Tab-separated table of C-alpha atoms and ligand atoms in Angstrom:
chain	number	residue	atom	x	y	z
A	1	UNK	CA	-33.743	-5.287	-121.608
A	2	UNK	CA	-32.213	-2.131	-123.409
A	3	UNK	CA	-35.179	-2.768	-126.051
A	4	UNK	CA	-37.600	-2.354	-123.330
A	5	UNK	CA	-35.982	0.623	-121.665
A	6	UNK	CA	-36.277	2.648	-124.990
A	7	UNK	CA	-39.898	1.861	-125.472
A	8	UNK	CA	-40.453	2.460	-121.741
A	9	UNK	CA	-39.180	5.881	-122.720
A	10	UNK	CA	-40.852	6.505	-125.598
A	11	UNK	CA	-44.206	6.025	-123.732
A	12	UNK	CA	-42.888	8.432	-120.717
A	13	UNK	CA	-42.064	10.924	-123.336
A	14	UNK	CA	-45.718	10.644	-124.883
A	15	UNK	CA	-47.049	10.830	-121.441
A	16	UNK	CA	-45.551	13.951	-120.325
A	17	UNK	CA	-46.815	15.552	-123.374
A	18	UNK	CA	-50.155	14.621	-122.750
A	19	UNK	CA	-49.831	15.828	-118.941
A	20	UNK	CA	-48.327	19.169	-119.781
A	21	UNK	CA	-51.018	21.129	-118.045
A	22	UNK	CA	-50.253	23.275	-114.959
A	23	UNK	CA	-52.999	24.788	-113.594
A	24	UNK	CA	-54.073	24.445	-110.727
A	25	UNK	CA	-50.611	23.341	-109.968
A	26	UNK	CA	-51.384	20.955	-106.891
A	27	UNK	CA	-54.080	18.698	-108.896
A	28	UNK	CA	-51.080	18.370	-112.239
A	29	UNK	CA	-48.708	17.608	-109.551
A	30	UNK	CA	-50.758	14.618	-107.624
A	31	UNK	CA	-51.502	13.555	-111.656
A	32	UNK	CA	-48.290	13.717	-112.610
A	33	UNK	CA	-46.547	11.927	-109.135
A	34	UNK	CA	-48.769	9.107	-109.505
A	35	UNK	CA	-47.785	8.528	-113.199
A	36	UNK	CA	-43.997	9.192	-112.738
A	37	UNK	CA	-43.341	7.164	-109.863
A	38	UNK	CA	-42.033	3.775	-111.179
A	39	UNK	CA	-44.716	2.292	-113.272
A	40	UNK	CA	-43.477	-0.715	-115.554
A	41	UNK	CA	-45.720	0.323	-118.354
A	42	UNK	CA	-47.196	-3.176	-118.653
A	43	UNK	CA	-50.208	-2.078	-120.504
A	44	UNK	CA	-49.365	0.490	-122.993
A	45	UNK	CA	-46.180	-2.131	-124.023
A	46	UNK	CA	-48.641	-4.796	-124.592
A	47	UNK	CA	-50.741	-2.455	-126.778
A	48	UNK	CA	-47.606	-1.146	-128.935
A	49	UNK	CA	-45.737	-4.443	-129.265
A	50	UNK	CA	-49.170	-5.824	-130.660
A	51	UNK	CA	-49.679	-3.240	-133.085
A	52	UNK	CA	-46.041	-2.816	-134.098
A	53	UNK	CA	-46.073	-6.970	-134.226
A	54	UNK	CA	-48.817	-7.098	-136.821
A	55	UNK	CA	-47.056	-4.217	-139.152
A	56	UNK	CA	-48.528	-0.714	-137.864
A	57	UNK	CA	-46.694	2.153	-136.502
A	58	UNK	CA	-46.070	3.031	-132.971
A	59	UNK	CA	-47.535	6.753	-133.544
A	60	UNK	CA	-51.262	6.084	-134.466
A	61	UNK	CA	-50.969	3.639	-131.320
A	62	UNK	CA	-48.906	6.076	-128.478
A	63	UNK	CA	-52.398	7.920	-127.440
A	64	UNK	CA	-54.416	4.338	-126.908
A	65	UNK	CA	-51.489	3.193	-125.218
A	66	UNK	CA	-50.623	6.385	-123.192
A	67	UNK	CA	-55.224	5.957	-122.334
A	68	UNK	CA	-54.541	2.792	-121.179
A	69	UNK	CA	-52.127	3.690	-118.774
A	70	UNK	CA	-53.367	6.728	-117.186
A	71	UNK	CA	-56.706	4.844	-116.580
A	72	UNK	CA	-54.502	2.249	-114.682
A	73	UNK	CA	-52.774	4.749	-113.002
A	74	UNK	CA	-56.524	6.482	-111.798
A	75	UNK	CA	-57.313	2.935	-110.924
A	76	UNK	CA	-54.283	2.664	-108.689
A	77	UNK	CA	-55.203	6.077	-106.872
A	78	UNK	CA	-58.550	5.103	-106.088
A	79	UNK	CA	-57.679	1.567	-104.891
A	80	UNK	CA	-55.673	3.359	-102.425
A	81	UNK	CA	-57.822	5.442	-100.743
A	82	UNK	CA	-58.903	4.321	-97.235
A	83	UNK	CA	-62.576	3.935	-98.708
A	84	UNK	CA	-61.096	1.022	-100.833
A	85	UNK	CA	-57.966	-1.003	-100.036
A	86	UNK	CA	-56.462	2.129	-97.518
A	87	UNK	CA	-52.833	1.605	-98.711
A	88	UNK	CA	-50.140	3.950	-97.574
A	89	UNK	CA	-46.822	2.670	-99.990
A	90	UNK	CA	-47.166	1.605	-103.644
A	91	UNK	CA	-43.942	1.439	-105.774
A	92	UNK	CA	-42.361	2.232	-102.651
A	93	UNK	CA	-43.440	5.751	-102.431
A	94	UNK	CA	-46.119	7.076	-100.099
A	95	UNK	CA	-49.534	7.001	-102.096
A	96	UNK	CA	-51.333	9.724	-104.233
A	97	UNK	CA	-53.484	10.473	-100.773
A	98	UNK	CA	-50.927	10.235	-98.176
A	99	UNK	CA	-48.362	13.157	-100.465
A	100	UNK	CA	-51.431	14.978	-101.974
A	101	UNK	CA	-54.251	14.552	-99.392
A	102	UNK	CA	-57.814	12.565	-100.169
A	103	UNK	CA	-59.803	15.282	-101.912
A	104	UNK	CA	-56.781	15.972	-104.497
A	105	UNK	CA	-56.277	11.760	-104.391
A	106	UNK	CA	-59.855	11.518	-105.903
A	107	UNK	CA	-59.748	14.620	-108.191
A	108	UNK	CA	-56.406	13.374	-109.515
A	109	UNK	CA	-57.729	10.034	-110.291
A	110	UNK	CA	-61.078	11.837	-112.212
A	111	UNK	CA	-58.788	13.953	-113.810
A	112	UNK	CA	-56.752	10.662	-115.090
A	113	UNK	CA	-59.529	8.825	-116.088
A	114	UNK	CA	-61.291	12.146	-118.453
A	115	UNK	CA	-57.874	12.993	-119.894
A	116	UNK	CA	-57.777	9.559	-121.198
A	117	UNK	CA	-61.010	9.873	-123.398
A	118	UNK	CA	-60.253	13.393	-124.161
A	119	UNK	CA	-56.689	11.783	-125.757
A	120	UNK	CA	-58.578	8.985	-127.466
A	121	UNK	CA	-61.388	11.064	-128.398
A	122	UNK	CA	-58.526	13.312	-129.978
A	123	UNK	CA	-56.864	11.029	-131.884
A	124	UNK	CA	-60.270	9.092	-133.356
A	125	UNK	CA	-60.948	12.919	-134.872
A	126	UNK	CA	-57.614	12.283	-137.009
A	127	UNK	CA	-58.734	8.227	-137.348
A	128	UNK	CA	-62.427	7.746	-136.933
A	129	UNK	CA	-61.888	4.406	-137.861
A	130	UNK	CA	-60.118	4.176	-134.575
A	131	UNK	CA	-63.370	4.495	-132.988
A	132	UNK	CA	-63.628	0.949	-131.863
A	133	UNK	CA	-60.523	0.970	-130.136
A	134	UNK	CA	-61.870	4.008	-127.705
A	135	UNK	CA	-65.248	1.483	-127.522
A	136	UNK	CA	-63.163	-1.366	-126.373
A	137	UNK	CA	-61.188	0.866	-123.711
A	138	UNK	CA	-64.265	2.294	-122.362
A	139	UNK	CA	-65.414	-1.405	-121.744
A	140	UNK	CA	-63.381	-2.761	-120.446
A	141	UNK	CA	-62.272	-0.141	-117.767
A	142	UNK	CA	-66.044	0.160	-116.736
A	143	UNK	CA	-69.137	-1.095	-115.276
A	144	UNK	CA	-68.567	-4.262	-117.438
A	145	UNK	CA	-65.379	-4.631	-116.934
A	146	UNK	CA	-62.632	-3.263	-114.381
A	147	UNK	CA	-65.024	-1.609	-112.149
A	148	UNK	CA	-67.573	-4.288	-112.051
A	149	UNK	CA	-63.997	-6.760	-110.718
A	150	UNK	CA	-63.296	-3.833	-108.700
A	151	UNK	CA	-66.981	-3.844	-106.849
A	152	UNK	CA	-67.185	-7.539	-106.043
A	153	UNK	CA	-63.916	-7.449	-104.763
A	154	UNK	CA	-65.022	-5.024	-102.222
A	155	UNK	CA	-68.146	-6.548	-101.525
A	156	UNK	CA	-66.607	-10.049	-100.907
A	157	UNK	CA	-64.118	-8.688	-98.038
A	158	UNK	CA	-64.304	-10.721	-94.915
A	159	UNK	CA	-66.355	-13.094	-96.592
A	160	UNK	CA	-65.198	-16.483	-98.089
A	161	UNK	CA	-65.789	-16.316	-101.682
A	162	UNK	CA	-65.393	-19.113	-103.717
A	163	UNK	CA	-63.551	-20.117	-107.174
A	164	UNK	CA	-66.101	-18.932	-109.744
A	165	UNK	CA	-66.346	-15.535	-107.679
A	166	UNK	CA	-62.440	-15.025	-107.690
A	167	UNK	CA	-62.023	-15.991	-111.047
A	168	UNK	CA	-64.777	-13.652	-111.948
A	169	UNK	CA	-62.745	-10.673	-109.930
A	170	UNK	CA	-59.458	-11.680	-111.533
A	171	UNK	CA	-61.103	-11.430	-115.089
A	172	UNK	CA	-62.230	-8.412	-114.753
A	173	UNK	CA	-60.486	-6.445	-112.106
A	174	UNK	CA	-57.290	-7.261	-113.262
A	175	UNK	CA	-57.314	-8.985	-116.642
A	176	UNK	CA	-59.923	-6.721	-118.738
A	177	UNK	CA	-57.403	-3.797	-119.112
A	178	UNK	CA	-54.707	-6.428	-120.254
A	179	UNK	CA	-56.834	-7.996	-122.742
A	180	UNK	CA	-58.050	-4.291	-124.007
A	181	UNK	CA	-54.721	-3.883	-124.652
A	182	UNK	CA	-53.849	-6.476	-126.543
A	183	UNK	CA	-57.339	-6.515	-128.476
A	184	UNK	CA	-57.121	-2.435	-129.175
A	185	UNK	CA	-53.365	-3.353	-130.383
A	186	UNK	CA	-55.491	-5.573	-132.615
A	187	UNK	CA	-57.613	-3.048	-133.961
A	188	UNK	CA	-55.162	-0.668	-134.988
A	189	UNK	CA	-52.707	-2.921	-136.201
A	190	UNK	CA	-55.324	-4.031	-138.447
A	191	UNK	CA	-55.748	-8.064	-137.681
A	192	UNK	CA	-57.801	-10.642	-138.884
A	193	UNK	CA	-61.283	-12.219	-136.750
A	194	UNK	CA	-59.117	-14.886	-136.138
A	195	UNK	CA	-56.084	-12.693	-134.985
A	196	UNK	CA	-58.054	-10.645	-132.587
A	197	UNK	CA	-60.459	-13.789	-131.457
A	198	UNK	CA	-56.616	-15.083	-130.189
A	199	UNK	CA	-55.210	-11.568	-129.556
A	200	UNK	CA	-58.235	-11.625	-126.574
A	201	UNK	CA	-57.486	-15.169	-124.951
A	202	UNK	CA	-53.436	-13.818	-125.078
A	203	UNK	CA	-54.800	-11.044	-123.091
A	204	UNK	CA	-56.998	-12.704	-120.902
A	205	UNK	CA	-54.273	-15.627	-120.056
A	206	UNK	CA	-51.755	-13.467	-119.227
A	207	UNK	CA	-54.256	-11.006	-117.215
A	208	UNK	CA	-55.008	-13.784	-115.244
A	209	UNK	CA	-51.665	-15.283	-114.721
A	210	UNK	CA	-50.910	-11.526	-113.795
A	211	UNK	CA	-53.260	-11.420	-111.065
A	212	UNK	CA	-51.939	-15.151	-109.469
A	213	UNK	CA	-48.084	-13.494	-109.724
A	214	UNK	CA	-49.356	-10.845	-108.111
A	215	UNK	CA	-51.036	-13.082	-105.253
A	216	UNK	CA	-47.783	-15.728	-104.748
A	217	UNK	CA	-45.981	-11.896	-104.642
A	218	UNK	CA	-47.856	-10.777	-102.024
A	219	UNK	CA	-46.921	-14.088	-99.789
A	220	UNK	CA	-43.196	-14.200	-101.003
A	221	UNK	CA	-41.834	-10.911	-101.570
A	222	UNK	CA	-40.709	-8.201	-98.880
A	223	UNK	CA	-41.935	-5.323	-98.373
A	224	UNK	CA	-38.936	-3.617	-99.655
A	225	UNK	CA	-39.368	-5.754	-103.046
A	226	UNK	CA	-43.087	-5.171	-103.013
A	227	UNK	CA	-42.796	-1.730	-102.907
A	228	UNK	CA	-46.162	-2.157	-101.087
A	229	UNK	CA	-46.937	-3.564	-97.428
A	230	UNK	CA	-46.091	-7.726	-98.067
A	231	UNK	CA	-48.757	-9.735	-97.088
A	232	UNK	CA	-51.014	-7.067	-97.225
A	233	UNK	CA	-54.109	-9.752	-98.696
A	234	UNK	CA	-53.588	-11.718	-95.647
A	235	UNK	CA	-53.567	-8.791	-93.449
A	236	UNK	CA	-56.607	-7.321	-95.408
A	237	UNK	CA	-58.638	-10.899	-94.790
A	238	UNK	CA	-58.997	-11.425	-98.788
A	239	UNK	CA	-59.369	-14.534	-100.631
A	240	UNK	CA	-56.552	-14.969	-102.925
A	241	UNK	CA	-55.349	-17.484	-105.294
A	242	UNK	CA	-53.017	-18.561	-103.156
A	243	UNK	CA	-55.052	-18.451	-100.418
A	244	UNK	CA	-58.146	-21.274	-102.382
A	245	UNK	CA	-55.527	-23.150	-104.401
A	246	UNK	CA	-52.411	-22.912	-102.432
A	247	UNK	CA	-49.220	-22.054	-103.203
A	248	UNK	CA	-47.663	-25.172	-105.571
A	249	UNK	CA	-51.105	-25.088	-107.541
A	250	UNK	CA	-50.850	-20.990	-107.768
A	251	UNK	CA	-47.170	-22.005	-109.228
A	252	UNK	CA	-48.340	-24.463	-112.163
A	253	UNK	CA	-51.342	-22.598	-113.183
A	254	UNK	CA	-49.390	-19.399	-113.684
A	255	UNK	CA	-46.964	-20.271	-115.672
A	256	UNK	CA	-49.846	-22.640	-117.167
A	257	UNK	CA	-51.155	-19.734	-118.471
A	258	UNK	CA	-48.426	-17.842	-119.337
A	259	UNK	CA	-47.365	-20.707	-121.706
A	260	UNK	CA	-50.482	-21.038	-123.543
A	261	UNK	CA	-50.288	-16.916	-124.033
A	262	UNK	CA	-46.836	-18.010	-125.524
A	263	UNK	CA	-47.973	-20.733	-127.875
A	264	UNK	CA	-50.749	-18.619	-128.912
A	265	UNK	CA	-48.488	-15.599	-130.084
A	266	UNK	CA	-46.203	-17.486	-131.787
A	267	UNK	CA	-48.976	-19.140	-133.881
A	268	UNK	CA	-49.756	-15.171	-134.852
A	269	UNK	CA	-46.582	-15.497	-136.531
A	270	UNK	CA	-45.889	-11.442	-135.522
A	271	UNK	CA	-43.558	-9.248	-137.858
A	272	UNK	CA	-41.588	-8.766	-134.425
A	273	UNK	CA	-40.717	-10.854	-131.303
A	274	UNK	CA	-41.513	-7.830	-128.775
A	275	UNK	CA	-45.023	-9.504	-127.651
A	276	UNK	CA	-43.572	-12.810	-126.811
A	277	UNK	CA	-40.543	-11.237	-124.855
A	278	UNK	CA	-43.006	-9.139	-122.843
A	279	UNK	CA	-44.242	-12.446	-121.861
A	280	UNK	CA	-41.208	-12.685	-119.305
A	281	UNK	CA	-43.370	-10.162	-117.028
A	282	UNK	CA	-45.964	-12.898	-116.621
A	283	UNK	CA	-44.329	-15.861	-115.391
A	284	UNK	CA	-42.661	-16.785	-111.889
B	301	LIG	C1	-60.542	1.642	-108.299
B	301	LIG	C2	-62.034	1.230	-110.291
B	301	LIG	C3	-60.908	0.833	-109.478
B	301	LIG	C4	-60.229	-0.273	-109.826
B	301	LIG	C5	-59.049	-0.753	-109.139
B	301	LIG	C6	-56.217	-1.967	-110.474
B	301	LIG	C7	-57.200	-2.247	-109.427
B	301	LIG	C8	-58.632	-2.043	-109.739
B	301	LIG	C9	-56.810	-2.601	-108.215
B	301	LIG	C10	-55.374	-2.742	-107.818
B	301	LIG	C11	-55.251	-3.862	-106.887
B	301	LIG	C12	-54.255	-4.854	-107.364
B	301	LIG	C13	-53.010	-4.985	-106.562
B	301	LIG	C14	-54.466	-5.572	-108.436
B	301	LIG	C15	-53.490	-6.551	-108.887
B	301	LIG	C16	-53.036	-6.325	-110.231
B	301	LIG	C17	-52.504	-4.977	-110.435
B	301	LIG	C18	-53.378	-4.073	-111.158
B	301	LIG	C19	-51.270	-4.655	-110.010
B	301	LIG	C20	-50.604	-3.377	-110.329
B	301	LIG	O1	-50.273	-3.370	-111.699
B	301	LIG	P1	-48.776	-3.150	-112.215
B	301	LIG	O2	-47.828	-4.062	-111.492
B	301	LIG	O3	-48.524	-1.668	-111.730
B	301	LIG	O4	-48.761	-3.217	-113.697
B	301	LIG	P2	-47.333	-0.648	-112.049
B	301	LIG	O5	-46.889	-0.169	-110.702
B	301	LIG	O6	-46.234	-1.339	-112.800
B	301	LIG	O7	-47.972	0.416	-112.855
C-alpha cells in the first residue's frame, strides 16, 4: 500500500505540472477540482506498472499516463452533467457542474480532453516512435471506443437491453480506456506481438470485471462509501450486470475475470510484481 501511495504521487506531481496554467482562473480551477478530488489513478497505474514491468522507465511513460487520466477525468465531467447521467456527488464532493456551473462543466471537460493530445502530441515530438501509443489513446477514448459505449448507454435508458448490448457498453464504455492502458504500457515498454496480443485481453478482463464491481457497488455500498448517490442505476432505470445476471452470478464472473487477468500476467513473467498487485482493485 505505501508502494502505491508513492506512485499515486508521482502521477499527482506530473499532473499538476501539466495543469499549471492559470488563466482564465475559473476554467483551471473547475480543471484542476475535478482532477484533485480523490481519483485512485487506476488508469495511469496500469499504464506505468506495465511499462516499468516489461523494463522501461517511468519518465517516457508519465505524459501517456498523466493523457489517460485527464481524458477519464473529462469523461467523468461530462457523464455528470444533467444532459447525461445528471449526478450531483462523485468522490463525495459536489460535481464539476454543481461547484463550477454547466457552461464551465463542459469547457472544463474540452479543455481536459485537448490538453491530453497536446501532452501526447508533446512528448511523440521527443519520441516519434511513440506515435502509436497517442493512436491507440485516441481510439480508444473515441467514436470507436469510449464514446461509442458512452452513446448506447444513453440510448438504451428505459429500455431493456439485452446481454450482447451490455456487454457491448461495458467493453467499450468502461473497458477500452483500461485496455489502452495496458496496451500503450505495451508499446512503450517495448513488448513482443505476443506480449501486447495478452497485454489487451489483461486489459479488457479486468475493464470488464471493473464495470461488474462497479454494478454489485452500486447495489451494496452506501452512499457515504460510494461517494456517489447508492443505487443510483436502479434509481436511473438502467440495465446492469447485476440487474440481467443477478447478484451471485455478478460475484463469480468478476472475480472470473479478474483471475484470468492474473494468470495471464504472470505468464508475462514481468521484471516487477506492480501489475499483478494492482489486480487487488479488480476483484470483490
Ligand atoms: C462522457 C464520453 C463520455 C464518457 C463517459 C466514464 C464514463 C463514460 C462514464 C462513467 C460512468 C461509470 C460510473 C462508469 C463505471 C466505470 C467508471 C468509469 C467508474 C469510475 O472510474 P474510477 O473508479 O474513478 O476509476 P476515480 O474516481 O477513481 O477516478
Amino acid at each position: 500500500m505505501e508502494n502505491n501511495k508513492k506512485k499515486v504521487e508521482g502521477i499527482d506531481a506530473a499532473l499538476k505540472e501539466y495543469l499549471a496554467g492559470d488563466t482564465p482562473p475559473e476554467l483551471w480551477d473547475a480543471m484542476r477540482y475535478s482532477v484533485f478530488t480523490g481519483g485512485k489513478r487506476l488508469r495511469p497505474q496500469l499504464l506505468l506498472a506495465t511499462c516499468t514491468g516489461l523494463g522501461s522507465d517511468v519518465n517516457t511513460a508519465m505524459p501517456f499516463a498523466c493523457s489517460i487520466e485527464m481524458i477519464h477525468t473529462y469523461s467523468l465531467i461530462h457523464d455528470d452533467l444533467p444532459a447525461m447521467d445528471n449526478d450531483e456527488m462523485r468522490r463525495g464532493n459536489p460535481t464539476c457542474h454543481i461547484k463550477y456551473g454547466e457552461a464551465m462543466a463542459i469547457l472544463a471537460g474540452d479543455a481536459l480532453l485537448n490538453l491530453a493530445f497536446e501532452t501526447m502530441s508533446n512528448a511523440c515530438k521527443e519520441h516519434p516512435e511513440h506515435i502509436e501509443a497517442m493512436t491507440t489513446i485516441s481510439r480508444a477514448s473515441g467514436a470507436n471506443g469510449m464514446i461509442a459505449g458512452q452513446t448506447v448507454d444513453i440510448l438504451s435508458e428505459n429500455k431493456s437491453i439485452d446481454e450482447c448490448a451490455l456487454c457491448y457498453i461495458h467493453a467499450n464504455k468502461t473497458a477500452a480506456l483500461f485496455k489502452a492502458s495496458l496496451e500503450v504500457g505495451g508499446i512503450l515498454g517495448g513488448a513482443s506481438d505476443s506480449q501486447r496480443s495478452c497485454l489487451s485481453e489483461i486489459g479488457d478482463s479486468l475493464g470488464r470485471a471493473f464495470q461488474i464491481r462497479d454494478d454489485l457497488q452500486d447495489i451494496t455500498l452506501s452512499t457515504e462509501e460510494m461517494g456517489k448517490p447508492a443505487m443510483s442505476d436502479i434509481k436511473n432505470n438502467k440495465v446492469t450486470y447485476v440487474s440481467l445476471y443477478g447478484r451471485e452470478q455478478a460475484l463469480v464472473d468478476c472475480n472470473a475475470l479478474t483471475g484470468k487477468a492474473r494468470e495471464l500476467i504472470q505468464n508475462l513473467q514481468l521484471k516487477n510484481t506492480d501489475l499483478l498487485s494492482l489486480t487487488e482493485f479488480f476483484c470483490v
